């Protein structure tokens, strides 16, 4: 397996603000690599440095073993889809998709555009202006424009965040299908856990400019590297008792050595969760087999713990 | 969003202001037209000129043009060439200067633009004389190009101000996207940014064109031998005292302005802001 993208000790400082702090990373060829993190942690900055529209303050970037740190974006042969798609407003859909081909002096432009449009189901809107199409269509046009010249790698910055829930779900599936079909390397930025879980071969959790953990999503969930990851990953923060963490489904409610006072209850699908605090004031979430009135004390047993050792 | 413009009351005010403004602009135009087309005995030859003349004639215009057409034509062409050079230069220089300025922090670019405007505070008359001396040496005296260069001084700050505003309002990511899609610096500048800035650039062209078209101070000092249209009219109405001819020529002056404004206005309105893009 050839190594496709490497970051070595990359740091980015804006003014006095260190946005990316000494990051190293290797993305393998054909991998769907997800960068997951809260807002403002430097996800977009990282992507911009990979594609070449921002320069790292220090550190190096390699593509296929070649140092591209100083190379302008038009020499890197990467495709990027911005969060807001950045379609060219003065061009129609066809010309938007054709633009990268024209810039690379390709031939057979029309045929290639039609091929890609076919694949993404946008053949019927090629003649439209980009402000006359829906958000979902804009997203597919942006993807088509990225795919059309067969770049070495795709960088996607929260491309699904503008879509409504239903379209987002199908767009996600479609993206995964496309990636498997192209067998291309994708780097995908998101702050949506479900996206990370559904798409990522590996997920890198970024916080305050540093990777907290890089692993498949399941591993992040079951075996977080530190309490912060345990807290951030999952529908609910990982419960913490005696410095050890556990997920709601790792405990059984009814009897046991631990107890908490119920504060609220919520159903997600056919599973109910109860929220409460224990005697130390720690918030606890448990899976509840039955209803518990607010204010009652429930006992529970933890069947499995994640031990963070002496970490903070 | 509740905007002032959605308030039906403010439509009314806008309408009244537009009406007053139109009347102020149109009355002199009207006087010009009746002088040009009414018989002189009812207008300039009358002791109490009538605002609503009853007898019309084409002979004023015929006279003005017949004995005079070659001088008029030369002045017309000179004005046309000068204004077009001024407009084109303003669009070209303005676009490039503004692109640079739009990359600076807004505070800095506004400061630089204000400094540019200082240069227009010096009266044209003060600099026209030294310019005419250097133009004599450089062979630019009495030429359309020379005059255009001098007038450019006046229009360029305004032009840069306008185009910088347009460029600053464009979403930054469009340009970055073009670079990622493989465009070099100049390719992205000309094939992506320029078309998007076109409404601003055309507005700047139009404004500079019109400023040059009736510019007076530089024209009379730098190009007195073969005058431009405004100078010719001035010489006719004052020096030669021929008001009939002057008003006929004045009509000629207004027609191209109306034509060029109509031709460009639909581009200037540009709907690129409505493209569904943010940021
Ligand atoms: N050009 C810039 N100049 C100064 N600071 C910047 C610049 N670009 C980004 N930043 C700062 O860097 C930090 C990280 O920004 P970035 O856009 O990379 O975050 P992000 O993780 O993509 O956030 P989001 O999820 O909201 O998109 C932010 O605090 C931001 O204010
Ligand atoms: Mg971002």
PDB file of N, CA and C in Angstrom, chain A residues 237-297:
ATOM      1  N   UNK A 237     -22.045  11.635  26.494  1.00  0.00           N
ATOM      2  CA  UNK A 237     -20.692  11.569  27.043  1.00  0.00           C
ATOM      3  C   UNK A 237     -20.530  10.265  27.832  1.00  0.00           C
ATOM      4  N   UNK A 238     -19.302   9.752  27.822  1.00  0.00           N
ATOM      5  CA  UNK A 238     -19.045   8.537  28.589  1.00  0.00           C
ATOM      6  C   UNK A 238     -19.243   8.834  30.081  1.00  0.00           C
ATOM      7  N   UNK A 239     -19.924   7.908  30.781  1.00  0.00           N
ATOM      8  CA  UNK A 239     -20.098   8.089  32.224  1.00  0.00           C
ATOM      9  C   UNK A 239     -18.772   7.890  32.934  1.00  0.00           C
ATOM     10  N   UNK A 240     -18.526   8.678  33.966  1.00  0.00           N
ATOM     11  CA  UNK A 240     -17.281   8.551  34.714  1.00  0.00           C
ATOM     12  C   UNK A 240     -17.594   8.258  36.179  1.00  0.00           C
ATOM     13  N   UNK A 241     -17.058   7.140  36.664  1.00  0.00           N
ATOM     14  CA  UNK A 241     -17.205   6.805  38.074  1.00  0.00           C
ATOM     15  C   UNK A 241     -15.844   6.350  38.578  1.00  0.00           C
ATOM     16  N   UNK A 242     -15.400   6.911  39.657  1.00  0.00           N
ATOM     17  CA  UNK A 242     -14.095   6.549  40.238  1.00  0.00           C
ATOM     18  C   UNK A 242     -12.976   6.661  39.208  1.00  0.00           C
ATOM     19  N   UNK A 243     -13.029   7.641  38.324  1.00  0.00           N
ATOM     20  CA  UNK A 243     -11.970   7.810  37.325  1.00  0.00           C
ATOM     21  C   UNK A 243     -12.018   6.769  36.225  1.00  0.00           C
ATOM     22  N   UNK A 244     -13.075   5.938  36.195  1.00  0.00           N
ATOM     23  CA  UNK A 244     -13.206   4.946  35.132  1.00  0.00           C
ATOM     24  C   UNK A 244     -14.466   5.255  34.330  1.00  0.00           C
ATOM     25  N   UNK A 245     -14.411   4.946  33.018  1.00  0.00           N
ATOM     26  CA  UNK A 245     -15.532   5.308  32.167  1.00  0.00           C
ATOM     27  C   UNK A 245     -16.366   4.113  31.762  1.00  0.00           C
ATOM     28  N   UNK A 246     -17.650   4.356  31.497  1.00  0.00           N
ATOM     29  CA  UNK A 246     -18.462   3.272  30.925  1.00  0.00           C
ATOM     30  C   UNK A 246     -19.589   3.863  30.083  1.00  0.00           C
ATOM     31  N   UNK A 247     -19.985   3.120  29.069  1.00  0.00           N
ATOM     32  CA  UNK A 247     -21.081   3.514  28.194  1.00  0.00           C
ATOM     33  C   UNK A 247     -22.400   3.054  28.801  1.00  0.00           C
ATOM     34  N   UNK A 248     -23.532   3.699  28.487  1.00  0.00           N
ATOM     35  CA  UNK A 248     -24.826   3.309  29.065  1.00  0.00           C
ATOM     36  C   UNK A 248     -25.102   1.828  28.909  1.00  0.00           C
ATOM     37  N   UNK A 249     -24.792   1.267  27.742  1.00  0.00           N
ATOM     38  CA  UNK A 249     -25.155  -0.127  27.503  1.00  0.00           C
ATOM     39  C   UNK A 249     -24.209  -1.101  28.216  1.00  0.00           C
ATOM     40  N   UNK A 250     -23.181  -0.581  28.854  1.00  0.00           N
ATOM     41  CA  UNK A 250     -22.290  -1.471  29.605  1.00  0.00           C
ATOM     42  C   UNK A 250     -22.770  -1.686  31.039  1.00  0.00           C
ATOM     43  N   UNK A 251     -23.871  -1.068  31.386  1.00  0.00           N
ATOM     44  CA  UNK A 251     -24.371  -1.201  32.758  1.00  0.00           C
ATOM     45  C   UNK A 251     -25.753  -1.838  32.741  1.00  0.00           C
ATOM     46  N   UNK A 252     -26.112  -2.543  33.800  1.00  0.00           N
ATOM     47  CA  UNK A 252     -27.483  -3.034  33.892  1.00  0.00           C
ATOM     48  C   UNK A 252     -28.170  -2.410  35.110  1.00  0.00           C
ATOM     49  N   UNK A 253     -29.380  -1.949  34.864  1.00  0.00           N
ATOM     50  CA  UNK A 253     -30.120  -1.195  35.861  1.00  0.00           C
ATOM     51  C   UNK A 253     -31.008  -2.135  36.658  1.00  0.00           C
ATOM     52  N   UNK A 254     -31.170  -1.864  37.923  1.00  0.00           N
ATOM     53  CA  UNK A 254     -32.061  -2.659  38.748  1.00  0.00           C
ATOM     54  C   UNK A 254     -31.440  -2.911  40.110  1.00  0.00           C
ATOM     55  N   UNK A 255     -30.221  -3.430  40.083  1.00  0.00           N
ATOM     56  CA  UNK A 255     -29.558  -3.678  41.358  1.00  0.00           C
ATOM     57  C   UNK A 255     -28.070  -3.480  41.173  1.00  0.00           C
ATOM     58  N   UNK A 256     -27.337  -3.366  42.250  1.00  0.00           N
ATOM     59  CA  UNK A 256     -25.894  -3.250  42.138  1.00  0.00           C
ATOM     60  C   UNK A 256     -25.316  -2.322  43.180  1.00  0.00           C
ATOM     61  N   UNK A 257     -24.024  -2.077  43.037  1.00  0.00           N
ATOM     62  CA  UNK A 257     -23.305  -1.289  44.029  1.00  0.00           C
ATOM     63  C   UNK A 257     -23.424   0.209  43.785  1.00  0.00           C
ATOM     64  N   UNK A 258     -23.792   0.564  42.563  1.00  0.00           N
ATOM     65  CA  UNK A 258     -23.846   1.987  42.235  1.00  0.00           C
ATOM     66  C   UNK A 258     -25.290   2.469  42.242  1.00  0.00           C
ATOM     67  N   UNK A 259     -25.458   3.771  42.463  1.00  0.00           N
ATOM     68  CA  UNK A 259     -26.809   4.316  42.417  1.00  0.00           C
ATOM     69  C   UNK A 259     -26.787   5.761  41.937  1.00  0.00           C
ATOM     70  N   UNK A 260     -27.916   6.193  41.403  1.00  0.00           N
ATOM     71  CA  UNK A 260     -28.061   7.598  41.017  1.00  0.00           C
ATOM     72  C   UNK A 260     -29.511   8.032  41.178  1.00  0.00           C
ATOM     73  N   UNK A 261     -29.724   9.378  41.217  1.00  0.00           N
ATOM     74  CA  UNK A 261     -31.070   9.909  41.335  1.00  0.00           C
ATOM     75  C   UNK A 261     -31.537  10.340  39.941  1.00  0.00           C
ATOM     76  N   UNK A 262     -32.709   9.851  39.528  1.00  0.00           N
ATOM     77  CA  UNK A 262     -33.204  10.124  38.176  1.00  0.00           C
ATOM     78  C   UNK A 262     -33.630  11.586  38.044  1.00  0.00           C
ATOM     79  N   UNK A 263     -33.154  12.249  37.004  1.00  0.00           N
ATOM     80  CA  UNK A 263     -33.522  13.652  36.778  1.00  0.00           C
ATOM     81  C   UNK A 263     -34.393  13.828  35.547  1.00  0.00           C
ATOM     82  N   UNK A 264     -34.158  12.975  34.530  1.00  0.00           N
ATOM     83  CA  UNK A 264     -35.042  13.044  33.360  1.00  0.00           C
ATOM     84  C   UNK A 264     -34.942  11.755  32.574  1.00  0.00           C
ATOM     85  N   UNK A 265     -35.805  11.630  31.597  1.00  0.00           N
ATOM     86  CA  UNK A 265     -35.892  10.390  30.857  1.00  0.00           C
ATOM     87  C   UNK A 265     -36.152  10.735  29.390  1.00  0.00           C
ATOM     88  N   UNK A 266     -35.625   9.941  28.484  1.00  0.00           N
ATOM     89  CA  UNK A 266     -35.772  10.268  27.061  1.00  0.00           C
ATOM     90  C   UNK A 266     -35.770   8.976  26.263  1.00  0.00           C
ATOM     91  N   UNK A 267     -36.600   8.924  25.214  1.00  0.00           N
ATOM     92  CA  UNK A 267     -36.600   7.733  24.372  1.00  0.00           C
ATOM     93  C   UNK A 267     -36.021   8.059  23.009  1.00  0.00           C
ATOM     94  N   UNK A 268     -35.102   7.226  22.558  1.00  0.00           N
ATOM     95  CA  UNK A 268     -34.581   7.359  21.205  1.00  0.00           C
ATOM     96  C   UNK A 268     -34.916   6.048  20.510  1.00  0.00           C
ATOM     97  N   UNK A 269     -35.847   6.103  19.569  1.00  0.00           N
ATOM     98  CA  UNK A 269     -36.337   4.879  18.953  1.00  0.00           C
ATOM     99  C   UNK A 269     -37.048   4.057  20.014  1.00  0.00           C
ATOM    100  N   UNK A 270     -36.722   2.754  20.096  1.00  0.00           N
ATOM    101  CA  UNK A 270     -37.401   1.954  21.117  1.00  0.00           C
ATOM    102  C   UNK A 270     -36.527   1.758  22.360  1.00  0.00           C
ATOM    103  N   UNK A 271     -35.477   2.560  22.448  1.00  0.00           N
ATOM    104  CA  UNK A 271     -34.633   2.480  23.637  1.00  0.00           C
ATOM    105  C   UNK A 271     -34.851   3.719  24.496  1.00  0.00           C
ATOM    106  N   UNK A 272     -34.975   3.510  25.829  1.00  0.00           N
ATOM    107  CA  UNK A 272     -35.138   4.652  26.728  1.00  0.00           C
ATOM    108  C   UNK A 272     -33.859   4.858  27.530  1.00  0.00           C
ATOM    109  N   UNK A 273     -33.572   6.116  27.779  1.00  0.00           N
ATOM    110  CA  UNK A 273     -32.417   6.444  28.604  1.00  0.00           C
ATOM    111  C   UNK A 273     -32.876   7.238  29.808  1.00  0.00           C
ATOM    112  N   UNK A 274     -32.215   7.005  30.945  1.00  0.00           N
ATOM    113  CA  UNK A 274     -32.485   7.851  32.106  1.00  0.00           C
ATOM    114  C   UNK A 274     -31.230   8.648  32.441  1.00  0.00           C
ATOM    115  N   UNK A 275     -31.462   9.904  32.791  1.00  0.00           N
ATOM    116  CA  UNK A 275     -30.360  10.806  33.109  1.00  0.00           C
ATOM    117  C   UNK A 275     -30.429  11.135  34.589  1.00  0.00           C
ATOM    118  N   UNK A 276     -29.281  11.172  35.227  1.00  0.00           N
ATOM    119  CA  UNK A 276     -29.298  11.498  36.644  1.00  0.00           C
ATOM    120  C   UNK A 276     -27.908  11.847  37.152  1.00  0.00           C
ATOM    121  N   UNK A 277     -27.774  12.047  38.470  1.00  0.00           N
ATOM    122  CA  UNK A 277     -26.449  12.295  39.032  1.00  0.00           C
ATOM    123  C   UNK A 277     -26.240  11.372  40.212  1.00  0.00           C
ATOM    124  N   UNK A 278     -24.978  10.996  40.449  1.00  0.00           N
ATOM    125  CA  UNK A 278     -24.691  10.168  41.602  1.00  0.00           C
ATOM    126  C   UNK A 278     -24.296  11.055  42.785  1.00  0.00           C
ATOM    127  N   UNK A 279     -23.899  10.426  43.881  1.00  0.00           N
ATOM    128  CA  UNK A 279     -23.651  11.185  45.105  1.00  0.00           C
ATOM    129  C   UNK A 279     -22.474  12.156  44.961  1.00  0.00           C
ATOM    130  N   UNK A 280     -21.584  11.914  43.966  1.00  0.00           N
ATOM    131  CA  UNK A 280     -20.468  12.844  43.736  1.00  0.00           C
ATOM    132  C   UNK A 280     -20.833  13.982  42.795  1.00  0.00           C
ATOM    133  N   UNK A 281     -22.089  13.999  42.350  1.00  0.00           N
ATOM    134  CA  UNK A 281     -22.510  15.062  41.422  1.00  0.00           C
ATOM    135  C   UNK A 281     -22.159  14.767  39.980  1.00  0.00           C
ATOM    136  N   UNK A 282     -21.630  13.562  39.676  1.00  0.00           N
ATOM    137  CA  UNK A 282     -21.308  13.212  38.278  1.00  0.00           C
ATOM    138  C   UNK A 282     -22.600  12.906  37.521  1.00  0.00           C
ATOM    139  N   UNK A 283     -22.700  13.399  36.278  1.00  0.00           N
ATOM    140  CA  UNK A 283     -23.871  13.082  35.464  1.00  0.00           C
ATOM    141  C   UNK A 283     -23.736  11.680  34.902  1.00  0.00           C
ATOM    142  N   UNK A 284     -24.797  10.948  34.989  1.00  0.00           N
ATOM    143  CA  UNK A 284     -24.794   9.556  34.532  1.00  0.00           C
ATOM    144  C   UNK A 284     -25.954   9.352  33.560  1.00  0.00           C
ATOM    145  N   UNK A 285     -25.700   8.596  32.473  1.00  0.00           N
ATOM    146  CA  UNK A 285     -26.764   8.203  31.562  1.00  0.00           C
ATOM    147  C   UNK A 285     -26.819   6.679  31.543  1.00  0.00           C
ATOM    148  N   UNK A 286     -28.017   6.155  31.704  1.00  0.00           N
ATOM    149  CA  UNK A 286     -28.166   4.697  31.692  1.00  0.00           C
ATOM    150  C   UNK A 286     -29.268   4.300  30.732  1.00  0.00           C
ATOM    151  N   UNK A 287     -29.172   3.059  30.231  1.00  0.00           N
ATOM    152  CA  UNK A 287     -30.278   2.505  29.439  1.00  0.00           C
ATOM    153  C   UNK A 287     -31.314   1.946  30.395  1.00  0.00           C
ATOM    154  N   UNK A 288     -32.562   2.325  30.181  1.00  0.00           N
ATOM    155  CA  UNK A 288     -33.582   1.928  31.149  1.00  0.00           C
ATOM    156  C   UNK A 288     -34.547   0.934  30.542  1.00  0.00           C
ATOM    157  N   UNK A 289     -34.730  -0.207  31.191  1.00  0.00           N
ATOM    158  CA  UNK A 289     -35.685  -1.193  30.679  1.00  0.00           C
ATOM    159  C   UNK A 289     -37.124  -0.788  30.966  1.00  0.00           C
ATOM    160  N   UNK A 290     -37.341   0.057  31.925  1.00  0.00           N
ATOM    161  CA  UNK A 290     -38.706   0.479  32.257  1.00  0.00           C
ATOM    162  C   UNK A 290     -38.697   1.942  32.675  1.00  0.00           C
ATOM    163  N   UNK A 291     -39.866   2.483  32.976  1.00  0.00           N
ATOM    164  CA  UNK A 291     -39.949   3.890  33.358  1.00  0.00           C
ATOM    165  C   UNK A 291     -39.578   4.079  34.825  1.00  0.00           C
ATOM    166  N   UNK A 292     -38.862   5.165  35.083  1.00  0.00           N
ATOM    167  CA  UNK A 292     -38.542   5.512  36.468  1.00  0.00           C
ATOM    168  C   UNK A 292     -39.007   6.932  36.731  1.00  0.00           C
ATOM    169  N   UNK A 293     -39.844   7.143  37.756  1.00  0.00           N
ATOM    170  CA  UNK A 293     -40.281   8.515  38.049  1.00  0.00           C
ATOM    171  C   UNK A 293     -39.087   9.385  38.444  1.00  0.00           C
ATOM    172  N   UNK A 294     -39.202  10.670  38.105  1.00  0.00           N
ATOM    173  CA  UNK A 294     -38.134  11.593  38.432  1.00  0.00           C
ATOM    174  C   UNK A 294     -38.005  11.695  39.952  1.00  0.00           C
ATOM    175  N   UNK A 295     -36.772  11.655  40.436  1.00  0.00           N
ATOM    176  CA  UNK A 295     -36.543  11.771  41.867  1.00  0.00           C
ATOM    177  C   UNK A 295     -36.265  10.436  42.544  1.00  0.00           C
ATOM    178  N   UNK A 296     -36.608   9.326  41.847  1.00  0.00           N
ATOM    179  CA  UNK A 296     -36.319   8.024  42.464  1.00  0.00           C
ATOM    180  C   UNK A 296     -34.840   7.699  42.341  1.00  0.00           C
ATOM    181  N   UNK A 297     -34.381   6.868  43.229  1.00  0.00           N
ATOM    182  CA  UNK A 297     -33.000   6.418  43.199  1.00  0.00           C
ATOM    183  C   UNK A 297     -32.950   5.051  42.535  1.00  0.00           C
TER     184      UNK A 297
END
